[in-house]
mmCIF file of C-alpha atoms and ligand atoms in Angstrom:
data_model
loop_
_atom_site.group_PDB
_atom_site.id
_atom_site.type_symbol
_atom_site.label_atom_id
_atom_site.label_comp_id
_atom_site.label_asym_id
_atom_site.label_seq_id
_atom_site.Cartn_x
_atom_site.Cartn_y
_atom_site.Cartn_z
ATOM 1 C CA UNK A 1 25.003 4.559 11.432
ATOM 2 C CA UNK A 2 22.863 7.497 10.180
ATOM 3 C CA UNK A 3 19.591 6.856 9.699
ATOM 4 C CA UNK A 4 17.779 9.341 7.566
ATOM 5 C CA UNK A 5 13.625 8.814 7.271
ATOM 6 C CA UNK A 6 11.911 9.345 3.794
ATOM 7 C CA UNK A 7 8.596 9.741 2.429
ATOM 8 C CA UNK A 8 7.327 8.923 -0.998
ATOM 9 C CA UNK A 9 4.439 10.417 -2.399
ATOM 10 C CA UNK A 10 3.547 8.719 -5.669
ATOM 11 C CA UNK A 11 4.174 5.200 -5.931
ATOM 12 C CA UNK A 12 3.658 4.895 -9.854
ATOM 13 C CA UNK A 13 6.463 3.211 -11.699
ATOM 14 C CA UNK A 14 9.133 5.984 -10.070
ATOM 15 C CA UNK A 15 7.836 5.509 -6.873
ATOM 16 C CA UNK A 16 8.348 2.113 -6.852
ATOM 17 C CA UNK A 17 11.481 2.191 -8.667
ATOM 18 C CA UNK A 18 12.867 3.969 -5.112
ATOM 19 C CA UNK A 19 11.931 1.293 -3.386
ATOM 20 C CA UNK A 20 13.917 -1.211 -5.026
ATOM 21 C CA UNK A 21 16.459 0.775 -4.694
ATOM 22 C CA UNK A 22 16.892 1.546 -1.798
ATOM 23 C CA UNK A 23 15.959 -2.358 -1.376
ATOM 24 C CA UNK A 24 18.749 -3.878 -3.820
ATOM 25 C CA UNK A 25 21.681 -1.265 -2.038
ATOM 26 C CA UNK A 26 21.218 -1.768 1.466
ATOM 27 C CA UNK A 27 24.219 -3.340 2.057
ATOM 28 C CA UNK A 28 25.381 -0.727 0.032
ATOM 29 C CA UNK A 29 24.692 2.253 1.992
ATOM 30 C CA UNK A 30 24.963 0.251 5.240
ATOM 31 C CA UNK A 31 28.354 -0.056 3.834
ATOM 32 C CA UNK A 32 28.419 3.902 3.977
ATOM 33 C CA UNK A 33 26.992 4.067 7.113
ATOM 34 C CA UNK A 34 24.023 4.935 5.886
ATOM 35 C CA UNK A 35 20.310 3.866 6.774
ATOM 36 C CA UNK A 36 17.156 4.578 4.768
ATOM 37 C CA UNK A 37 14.102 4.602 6.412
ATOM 38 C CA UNK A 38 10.715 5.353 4.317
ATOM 39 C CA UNK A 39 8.016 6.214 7.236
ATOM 40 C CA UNK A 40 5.308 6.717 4.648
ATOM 41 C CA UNK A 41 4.723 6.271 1.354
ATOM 42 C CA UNK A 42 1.201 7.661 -0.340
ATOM 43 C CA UNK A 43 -0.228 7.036 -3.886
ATOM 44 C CA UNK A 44 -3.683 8.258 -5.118
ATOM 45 C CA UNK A 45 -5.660 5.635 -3.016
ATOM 46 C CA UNK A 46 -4.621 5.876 0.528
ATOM 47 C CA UNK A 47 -0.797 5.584 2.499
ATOM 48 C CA UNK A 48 0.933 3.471 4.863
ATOM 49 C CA UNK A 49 2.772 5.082 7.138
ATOM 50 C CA UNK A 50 5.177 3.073 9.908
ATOM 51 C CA UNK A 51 7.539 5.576 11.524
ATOM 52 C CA UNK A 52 9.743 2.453 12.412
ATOM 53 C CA UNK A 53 9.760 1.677 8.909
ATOM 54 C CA UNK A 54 7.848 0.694 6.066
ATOM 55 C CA UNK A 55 8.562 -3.113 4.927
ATOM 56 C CA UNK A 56 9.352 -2.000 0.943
ATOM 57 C CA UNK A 57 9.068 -5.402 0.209
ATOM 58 C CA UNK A 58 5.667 -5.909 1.400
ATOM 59 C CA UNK A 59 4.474 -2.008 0.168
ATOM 60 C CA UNK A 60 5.591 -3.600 -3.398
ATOM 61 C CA UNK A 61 3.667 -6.742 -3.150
ATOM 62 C CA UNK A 62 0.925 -4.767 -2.134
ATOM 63 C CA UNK A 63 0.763 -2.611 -5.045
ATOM 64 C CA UNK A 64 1.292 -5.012 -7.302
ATOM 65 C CA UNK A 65 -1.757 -7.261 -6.070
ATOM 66 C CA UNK A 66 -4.266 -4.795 -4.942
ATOM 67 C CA UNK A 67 -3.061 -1.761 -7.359
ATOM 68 C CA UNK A 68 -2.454 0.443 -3.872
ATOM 69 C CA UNK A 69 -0.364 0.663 -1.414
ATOM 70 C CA UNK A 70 -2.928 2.191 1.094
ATOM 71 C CA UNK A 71 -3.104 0.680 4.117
ATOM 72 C CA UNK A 72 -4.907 3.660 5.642
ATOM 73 C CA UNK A 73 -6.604 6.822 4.788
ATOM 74 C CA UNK A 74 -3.880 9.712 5.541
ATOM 75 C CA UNK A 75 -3.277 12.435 2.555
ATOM 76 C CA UNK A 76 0.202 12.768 1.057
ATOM 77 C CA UNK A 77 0.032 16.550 2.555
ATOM 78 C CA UNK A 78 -0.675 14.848 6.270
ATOM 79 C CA UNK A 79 2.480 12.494 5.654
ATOM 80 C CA UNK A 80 4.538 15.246 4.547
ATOM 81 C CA UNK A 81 3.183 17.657 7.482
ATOM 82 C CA UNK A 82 3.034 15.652 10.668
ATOM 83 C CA UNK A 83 5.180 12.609 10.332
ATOM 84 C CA UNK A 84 8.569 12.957 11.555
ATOM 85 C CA UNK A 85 11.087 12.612 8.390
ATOM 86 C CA UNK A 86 14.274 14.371 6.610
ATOM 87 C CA UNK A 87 13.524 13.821 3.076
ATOM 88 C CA UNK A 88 10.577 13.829 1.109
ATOM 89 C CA UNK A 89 10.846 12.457 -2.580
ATOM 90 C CA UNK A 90 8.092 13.878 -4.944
ATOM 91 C CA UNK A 91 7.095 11.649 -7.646
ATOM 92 C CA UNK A 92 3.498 11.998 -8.342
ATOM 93 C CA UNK A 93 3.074 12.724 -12.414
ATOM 94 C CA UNK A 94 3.740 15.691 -13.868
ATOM 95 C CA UNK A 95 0.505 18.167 -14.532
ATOM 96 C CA UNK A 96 1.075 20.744 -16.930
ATOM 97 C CA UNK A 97 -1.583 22.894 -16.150
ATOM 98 C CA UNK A 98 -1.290 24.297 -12.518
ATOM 99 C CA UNK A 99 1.588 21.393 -10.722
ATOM 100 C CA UNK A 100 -0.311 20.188 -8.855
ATOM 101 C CA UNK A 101 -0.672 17.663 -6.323
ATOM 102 C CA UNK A 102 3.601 18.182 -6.648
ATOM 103 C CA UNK A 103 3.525 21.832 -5.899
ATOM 104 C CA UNK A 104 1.689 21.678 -3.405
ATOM 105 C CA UNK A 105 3.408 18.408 -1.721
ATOM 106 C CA UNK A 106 6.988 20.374 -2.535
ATOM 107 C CA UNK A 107 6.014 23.209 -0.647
ATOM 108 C CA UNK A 108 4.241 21.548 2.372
ATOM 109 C CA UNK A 109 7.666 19.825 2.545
ATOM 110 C CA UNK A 110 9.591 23.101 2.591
ATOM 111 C CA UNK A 111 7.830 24.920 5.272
ATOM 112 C CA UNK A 112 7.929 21.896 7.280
ATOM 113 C CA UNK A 113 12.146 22.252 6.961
ATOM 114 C CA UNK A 114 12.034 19.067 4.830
ATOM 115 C CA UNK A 115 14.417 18.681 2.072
ATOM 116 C CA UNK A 116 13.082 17.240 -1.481
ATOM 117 C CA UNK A 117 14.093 15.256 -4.111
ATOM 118 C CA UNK A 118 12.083 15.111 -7.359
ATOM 119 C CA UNK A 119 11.430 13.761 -10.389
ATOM 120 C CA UNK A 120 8.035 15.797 -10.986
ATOM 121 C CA UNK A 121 8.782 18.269 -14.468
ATOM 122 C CA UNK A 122 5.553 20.284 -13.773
ATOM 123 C CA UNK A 123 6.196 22.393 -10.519
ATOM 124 C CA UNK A 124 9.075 23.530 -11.631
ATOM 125 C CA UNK A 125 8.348 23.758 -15.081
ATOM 126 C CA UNK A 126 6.033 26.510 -13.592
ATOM 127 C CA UNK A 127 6.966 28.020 -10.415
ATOM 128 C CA UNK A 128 11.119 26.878 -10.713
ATOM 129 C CA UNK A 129 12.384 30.282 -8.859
ATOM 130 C CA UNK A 130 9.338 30.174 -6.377
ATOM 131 C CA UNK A 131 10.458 26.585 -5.571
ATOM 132 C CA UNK A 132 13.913 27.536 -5.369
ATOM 133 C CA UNK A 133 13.099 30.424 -2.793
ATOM 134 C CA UNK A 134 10.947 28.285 -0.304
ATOM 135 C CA UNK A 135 14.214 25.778 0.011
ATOM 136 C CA UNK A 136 16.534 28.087 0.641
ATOM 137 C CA UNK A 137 14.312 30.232 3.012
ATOM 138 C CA UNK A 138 14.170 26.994 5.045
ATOM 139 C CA UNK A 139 17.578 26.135 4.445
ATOM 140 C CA UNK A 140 16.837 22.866 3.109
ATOM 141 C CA UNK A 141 17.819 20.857 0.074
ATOM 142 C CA UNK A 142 15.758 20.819 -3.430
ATOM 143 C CA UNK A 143 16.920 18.275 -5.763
ATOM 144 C CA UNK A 144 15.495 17.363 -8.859
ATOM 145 C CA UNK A 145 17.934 15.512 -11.301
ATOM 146 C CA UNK A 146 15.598 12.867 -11.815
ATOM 147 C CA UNK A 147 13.326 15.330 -13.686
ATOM 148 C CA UNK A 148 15.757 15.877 -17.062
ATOM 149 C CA UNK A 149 17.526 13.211 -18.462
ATOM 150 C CA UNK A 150 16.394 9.812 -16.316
ATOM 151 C CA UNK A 151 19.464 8.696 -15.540
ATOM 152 C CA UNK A 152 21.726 11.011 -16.924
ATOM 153 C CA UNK A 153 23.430 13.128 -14.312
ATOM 154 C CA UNK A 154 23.190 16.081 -16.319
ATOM 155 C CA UNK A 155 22.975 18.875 -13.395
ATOM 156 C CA UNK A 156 25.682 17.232 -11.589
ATOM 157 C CA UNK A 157 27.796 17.455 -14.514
ATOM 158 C CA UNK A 158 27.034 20.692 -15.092
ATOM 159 C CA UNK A 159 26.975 22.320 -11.439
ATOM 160 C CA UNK A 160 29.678 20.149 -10.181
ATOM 161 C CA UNK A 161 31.522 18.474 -12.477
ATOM 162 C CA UNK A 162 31.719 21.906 -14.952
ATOM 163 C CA UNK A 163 31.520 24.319 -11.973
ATOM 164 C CA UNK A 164 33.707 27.251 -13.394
ATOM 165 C CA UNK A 165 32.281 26.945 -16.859
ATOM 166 C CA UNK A 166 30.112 29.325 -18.883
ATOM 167 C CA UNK A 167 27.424 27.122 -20.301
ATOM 168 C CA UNK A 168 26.971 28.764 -23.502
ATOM 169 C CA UNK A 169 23.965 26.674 -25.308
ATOM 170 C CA UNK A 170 22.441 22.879 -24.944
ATOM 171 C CA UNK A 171 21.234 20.651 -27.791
ATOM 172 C CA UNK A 172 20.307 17.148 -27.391
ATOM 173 C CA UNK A 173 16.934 14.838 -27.123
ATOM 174 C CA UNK A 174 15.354 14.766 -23.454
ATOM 175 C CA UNK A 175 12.440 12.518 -24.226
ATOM 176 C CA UNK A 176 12.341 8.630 -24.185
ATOM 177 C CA UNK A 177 9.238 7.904 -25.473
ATOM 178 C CA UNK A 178 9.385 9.596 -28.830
ATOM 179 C CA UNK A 179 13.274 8.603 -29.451
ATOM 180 C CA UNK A 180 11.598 5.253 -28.653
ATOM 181 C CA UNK A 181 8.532 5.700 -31.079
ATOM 182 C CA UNK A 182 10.731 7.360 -33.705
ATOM 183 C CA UNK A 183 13.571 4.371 -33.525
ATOM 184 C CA UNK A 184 10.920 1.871 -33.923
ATOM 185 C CA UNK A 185 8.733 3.364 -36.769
ATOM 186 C CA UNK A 186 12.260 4.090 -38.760
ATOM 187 C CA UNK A 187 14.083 0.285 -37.958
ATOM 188 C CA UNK A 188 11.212 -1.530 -37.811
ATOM 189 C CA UNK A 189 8.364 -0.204 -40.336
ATOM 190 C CA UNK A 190 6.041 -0.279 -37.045
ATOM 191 C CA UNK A 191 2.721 1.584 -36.488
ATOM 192 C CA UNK A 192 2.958 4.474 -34.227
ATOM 193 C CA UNK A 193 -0.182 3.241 -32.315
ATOM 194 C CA UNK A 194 1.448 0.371 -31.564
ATOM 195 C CA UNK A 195 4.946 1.414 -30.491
ATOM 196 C CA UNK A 196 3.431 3.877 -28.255
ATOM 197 C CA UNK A 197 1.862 1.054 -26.232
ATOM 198 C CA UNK A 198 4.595 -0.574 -26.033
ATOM 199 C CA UNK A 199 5.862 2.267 -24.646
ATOM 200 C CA UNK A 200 3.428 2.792 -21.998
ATOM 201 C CA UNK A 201 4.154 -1.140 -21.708
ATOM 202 C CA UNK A 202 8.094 -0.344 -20.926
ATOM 203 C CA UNK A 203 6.295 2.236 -18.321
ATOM 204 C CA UNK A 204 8.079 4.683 -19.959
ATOM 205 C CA UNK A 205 5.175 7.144 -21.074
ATOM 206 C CA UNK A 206 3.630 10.027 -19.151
ATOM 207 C CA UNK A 207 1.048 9.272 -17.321
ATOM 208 C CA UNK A 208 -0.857 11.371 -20.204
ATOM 209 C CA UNK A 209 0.941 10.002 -22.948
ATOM 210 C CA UNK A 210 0.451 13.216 -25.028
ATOM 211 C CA UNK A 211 2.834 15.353 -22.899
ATOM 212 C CA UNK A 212 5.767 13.089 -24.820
ATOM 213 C CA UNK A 213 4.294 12.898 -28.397
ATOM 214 C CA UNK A 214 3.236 16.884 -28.120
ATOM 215 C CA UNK A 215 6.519 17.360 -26.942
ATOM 216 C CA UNK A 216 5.161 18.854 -23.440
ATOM 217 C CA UNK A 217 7.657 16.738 -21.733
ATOM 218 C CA UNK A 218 10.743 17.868 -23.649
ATOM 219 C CA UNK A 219 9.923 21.476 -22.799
ATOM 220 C CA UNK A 220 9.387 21.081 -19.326
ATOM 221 C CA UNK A 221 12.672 19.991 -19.162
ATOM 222 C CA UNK A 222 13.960 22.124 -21.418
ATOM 223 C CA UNK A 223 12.896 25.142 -18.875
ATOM 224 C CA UNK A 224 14.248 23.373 -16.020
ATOM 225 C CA UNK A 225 17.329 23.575 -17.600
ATOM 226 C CA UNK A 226 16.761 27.027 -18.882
ATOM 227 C CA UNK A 227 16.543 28.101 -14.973
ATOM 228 C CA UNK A 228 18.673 25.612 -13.091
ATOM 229 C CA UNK A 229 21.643 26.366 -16.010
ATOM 230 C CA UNK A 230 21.286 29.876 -17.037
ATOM 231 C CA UNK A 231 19.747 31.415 -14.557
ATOM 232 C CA UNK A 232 16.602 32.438 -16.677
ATOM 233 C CA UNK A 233 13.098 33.020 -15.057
ATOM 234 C CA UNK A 234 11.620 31.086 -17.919
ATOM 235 C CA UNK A 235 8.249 29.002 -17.821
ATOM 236 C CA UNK A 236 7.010 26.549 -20.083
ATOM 237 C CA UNK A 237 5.026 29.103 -21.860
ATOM 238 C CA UNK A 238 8.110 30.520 -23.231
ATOM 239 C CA UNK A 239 9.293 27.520 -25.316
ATOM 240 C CA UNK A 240 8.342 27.116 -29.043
ATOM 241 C CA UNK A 241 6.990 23.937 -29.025
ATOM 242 C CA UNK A 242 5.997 21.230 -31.972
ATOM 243 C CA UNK A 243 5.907 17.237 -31.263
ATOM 244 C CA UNK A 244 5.909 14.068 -33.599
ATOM 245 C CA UNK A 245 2.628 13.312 -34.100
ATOM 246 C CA UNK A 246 3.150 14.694 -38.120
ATOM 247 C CA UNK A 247 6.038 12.650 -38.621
ATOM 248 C CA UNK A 248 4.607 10.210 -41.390
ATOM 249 C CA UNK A 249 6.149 6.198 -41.794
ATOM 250 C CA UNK A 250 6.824 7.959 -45.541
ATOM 251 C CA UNK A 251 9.138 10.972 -43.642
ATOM 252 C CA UNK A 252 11.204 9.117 -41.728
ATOM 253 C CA UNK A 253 11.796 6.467 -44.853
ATOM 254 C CA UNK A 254 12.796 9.423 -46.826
ATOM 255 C CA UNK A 255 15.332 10.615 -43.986
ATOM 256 C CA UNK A 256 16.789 7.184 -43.929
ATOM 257 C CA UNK A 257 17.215 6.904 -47.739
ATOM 258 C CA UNK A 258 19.394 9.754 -47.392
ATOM 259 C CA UNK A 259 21.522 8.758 -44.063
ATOM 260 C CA UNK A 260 19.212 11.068 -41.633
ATOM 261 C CA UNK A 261 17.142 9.952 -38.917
ATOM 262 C CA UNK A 262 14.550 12.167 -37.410
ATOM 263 C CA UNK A 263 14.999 13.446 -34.149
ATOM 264 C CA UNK A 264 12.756 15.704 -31.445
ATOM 265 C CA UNK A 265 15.613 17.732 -30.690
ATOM 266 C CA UNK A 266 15.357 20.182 -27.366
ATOM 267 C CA UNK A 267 17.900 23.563 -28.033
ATOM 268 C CA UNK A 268 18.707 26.019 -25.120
ATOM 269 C CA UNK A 269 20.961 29.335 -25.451
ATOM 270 C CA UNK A 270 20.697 32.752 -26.929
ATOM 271 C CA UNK A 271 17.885 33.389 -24.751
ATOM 272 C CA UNK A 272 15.267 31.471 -26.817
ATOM 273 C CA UNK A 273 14.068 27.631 -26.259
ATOM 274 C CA UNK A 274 13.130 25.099 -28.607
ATOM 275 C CA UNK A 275 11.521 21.678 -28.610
ATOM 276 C CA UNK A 276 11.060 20.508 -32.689
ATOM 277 C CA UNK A 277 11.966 17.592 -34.892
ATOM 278 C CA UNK A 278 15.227 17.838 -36.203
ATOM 279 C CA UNK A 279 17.056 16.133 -39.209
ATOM 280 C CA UNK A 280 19.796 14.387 -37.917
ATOM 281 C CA UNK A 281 22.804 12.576 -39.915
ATOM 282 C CA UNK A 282 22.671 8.846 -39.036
ATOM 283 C CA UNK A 283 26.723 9.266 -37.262
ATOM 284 C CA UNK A 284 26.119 12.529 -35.445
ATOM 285 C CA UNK A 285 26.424 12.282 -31.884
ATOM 286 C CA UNK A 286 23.018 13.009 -31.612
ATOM 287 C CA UNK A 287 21.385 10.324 -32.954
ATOM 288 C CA UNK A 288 20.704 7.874 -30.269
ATOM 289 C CA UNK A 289 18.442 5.155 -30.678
ATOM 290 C CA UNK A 290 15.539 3.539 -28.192
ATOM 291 C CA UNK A 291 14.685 5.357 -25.025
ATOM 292 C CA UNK A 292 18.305 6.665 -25.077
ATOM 293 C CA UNK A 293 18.294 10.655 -24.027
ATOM 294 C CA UNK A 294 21.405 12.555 -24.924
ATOM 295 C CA UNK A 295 22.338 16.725 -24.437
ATOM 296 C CA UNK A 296 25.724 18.177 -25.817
ATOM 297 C CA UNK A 297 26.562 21.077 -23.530
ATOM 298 C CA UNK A 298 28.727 23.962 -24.962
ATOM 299 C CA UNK A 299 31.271 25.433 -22.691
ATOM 300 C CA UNK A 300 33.615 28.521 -22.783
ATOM 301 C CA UNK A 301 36.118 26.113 -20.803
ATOM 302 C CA UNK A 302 35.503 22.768 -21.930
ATOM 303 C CA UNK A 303 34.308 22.941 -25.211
ATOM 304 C CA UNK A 304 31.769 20.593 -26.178
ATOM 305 C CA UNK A 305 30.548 17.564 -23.558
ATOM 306 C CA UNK A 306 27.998 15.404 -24.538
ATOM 307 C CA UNK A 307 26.436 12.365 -22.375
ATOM 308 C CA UNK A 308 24.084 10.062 -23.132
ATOM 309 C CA UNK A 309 22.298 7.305 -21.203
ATOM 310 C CA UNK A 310 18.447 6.191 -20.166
ATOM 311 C CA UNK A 311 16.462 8.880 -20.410
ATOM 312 C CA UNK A 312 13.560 6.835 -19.180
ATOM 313 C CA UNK A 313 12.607 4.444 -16.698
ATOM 314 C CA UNK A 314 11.101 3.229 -13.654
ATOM 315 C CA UNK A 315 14.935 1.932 -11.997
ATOM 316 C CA UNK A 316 16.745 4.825 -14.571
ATOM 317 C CA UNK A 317 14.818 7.252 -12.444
ATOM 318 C CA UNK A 318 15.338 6.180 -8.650
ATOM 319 C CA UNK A 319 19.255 6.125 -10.111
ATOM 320 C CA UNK A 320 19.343 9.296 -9.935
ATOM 321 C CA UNK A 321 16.701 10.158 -7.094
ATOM 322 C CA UNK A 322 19.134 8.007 -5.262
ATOM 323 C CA UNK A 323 21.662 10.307 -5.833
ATOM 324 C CA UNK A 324 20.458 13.294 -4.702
ATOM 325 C CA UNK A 325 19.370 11.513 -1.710
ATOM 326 C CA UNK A 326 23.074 10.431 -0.789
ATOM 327 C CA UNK A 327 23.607 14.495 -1.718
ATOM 328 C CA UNK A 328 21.838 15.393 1.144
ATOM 329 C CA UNK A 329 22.463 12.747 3.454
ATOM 330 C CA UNK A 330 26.186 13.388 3.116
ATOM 331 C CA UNK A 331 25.876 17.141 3.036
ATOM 332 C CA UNK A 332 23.577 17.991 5.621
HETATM 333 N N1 HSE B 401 8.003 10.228 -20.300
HETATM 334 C C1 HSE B 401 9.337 10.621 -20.030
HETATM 335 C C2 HSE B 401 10.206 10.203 -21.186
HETATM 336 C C3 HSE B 401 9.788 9.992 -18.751
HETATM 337 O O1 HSE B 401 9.753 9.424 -22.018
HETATM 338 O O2 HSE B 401 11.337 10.684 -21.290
HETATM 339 C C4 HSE B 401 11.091 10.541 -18.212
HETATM 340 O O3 HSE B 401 11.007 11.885 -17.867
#
């Protein structure tokens, strides 16, 4: 049996969505041969840490009653820099403005030789190549296909699955919350104000709900994509950005009326990025409903792939954090 020891730092809906993971497939990855241990878990009140291992179960229950999981005082950064682990996973929210606590919890993890796996946007929204660097200069892992696409593998597709294509452009809609406002509001004649609670209900939303209706959220990922796919140095500054708040009850009627829905449609290649909503015919491939994300990746090999699936999520999420965890464990 391998054991490998994790941290989490952030226990918000993603947080705990890991843990019932890694709860619900035990068997699974004992299975595998494969043993999960989380030493320490942090969240913006306090930690536990238990280097024989946390009891998830308990860590839940704990949240859930007292709104913490703290059982002591310790800092995410003292988890991640003097407890004895493999893996950290990152998923505090995503700040916009300088990445922090996450870029500063990914790259205590680094120069400690820790590998991460992420679902944080704003680090590497900002600093992608800088992230990039520290990982390989410690010759660890960095993993982050939770952070486009919930639980849409769409860097394994690409880097693995496509390895030995030319990506030539991306289109598609990276944001659950407004496919979920803009679905609602067009099928069901509903308020925005209150289809946006229920998104933050579904725990869907960001944190600051405003990075999804501004479309912050979409660009983030559309520059992670922009550097993980193509290479490019870009930062969120360099996308052309506009979000739904215009879009009237009276625009998206009119779309309907004429077999169009209204989509915020993310668009990579040529060198320029765009997040903006897009008129999209009801049948198009495109036009997925609910929280639903979807991307249609031109190839020079391939042609056009497109996958769609939960963009959003609290389990979604930890689907794909999951993964790259099993990435690591079985490549390391
Ligand atoms: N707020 C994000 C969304 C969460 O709605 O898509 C997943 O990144």
């Amino acid at each position: 049996m391998k054991t490998v020891r994790l941290s989490i730092i952030g226990f918000g809906a993603v947080g705990q969505g890991v843990a019932r993971a890694i709860l619900s497939k035990k068997e699974m990855l004992t299975g595998q041969g494969i043993d999960l241990c989380v030493v320490g878990i942090s969240d913006s009140k306090g930690s536990e840490i238990n280097v024989r291992g946390i009891d998830l179960k308990s860590a839940l229950e704990r949240k859930k009653q007292k709104g913490t999981v703290a059982t002591g005082n310790e800092s995410a950064l003292d988890i991640i820099g003097n407890v004895e682990h493999e893996i950290v996973v990152e998923a505090t929210p995503t700040n916009i403005k300088n990445g922090e606590p996450g870029f500063s919890n990914m790259s205590a993890a680094f120069n400690s030789g820790k590998h991460v796996v992420t679902s944080n946007k704003g680090p590497l929204a900002l600093c992608f190549s800088q992230l990039k660097e520290a990982a390989e200069d410690n010759g660890v892992f960095f993993r982050y296909e939770a952070t486009v696409g919930g639980a849409v593998p769409i860097f394994n597709l690409i880097h693995e699955s496509l390895a030995g294509n030319r990506v030539i452009g991306i289109e598609g809609i990276l944001n659950g919350t407004t496919n979920y406002i803009l679905t609602r509001m067009a099928e069901e004649r509903l308020p925005y104000d209150l289809v946006l609670k229920e998104a933050q209900e579904l725990g869907i939303a960001e944190t600051d709900p405003t990075y999804d209706v501004e479309g912050v959220d979409s660009a983030c990922k559309l520059v992670i994509i922009a550097n993980s796919v193509f290479g490019e140095a870009a930062s969120y500054r360099d996308v052309d950005v506009t979000g739904i708040t215009k879009i009237t009850p009276e625009a998206l009627e009119l779309a309907s009326r004429n077999n169009y829905v209204v989509k915020l449609i993310c668009e990579a290649g040529n060198g320029t990025l765009t997040v903006a909503p897009r008129l999209v015919p009801k049948k198009h491939p495109l036009a997925v409903g609910g929280t639903m994300n979807v991307a249609s990746i031109l190839t020079d090999l391939a042609g056009k792939i497109t996958i769609s699936g939960k963009g959003a999520g609290s389990i979604e999420t930890a689907s794909s954090i999951l993964s790259d965890i099993m990435y690591i464990v079985r490549n390391s």
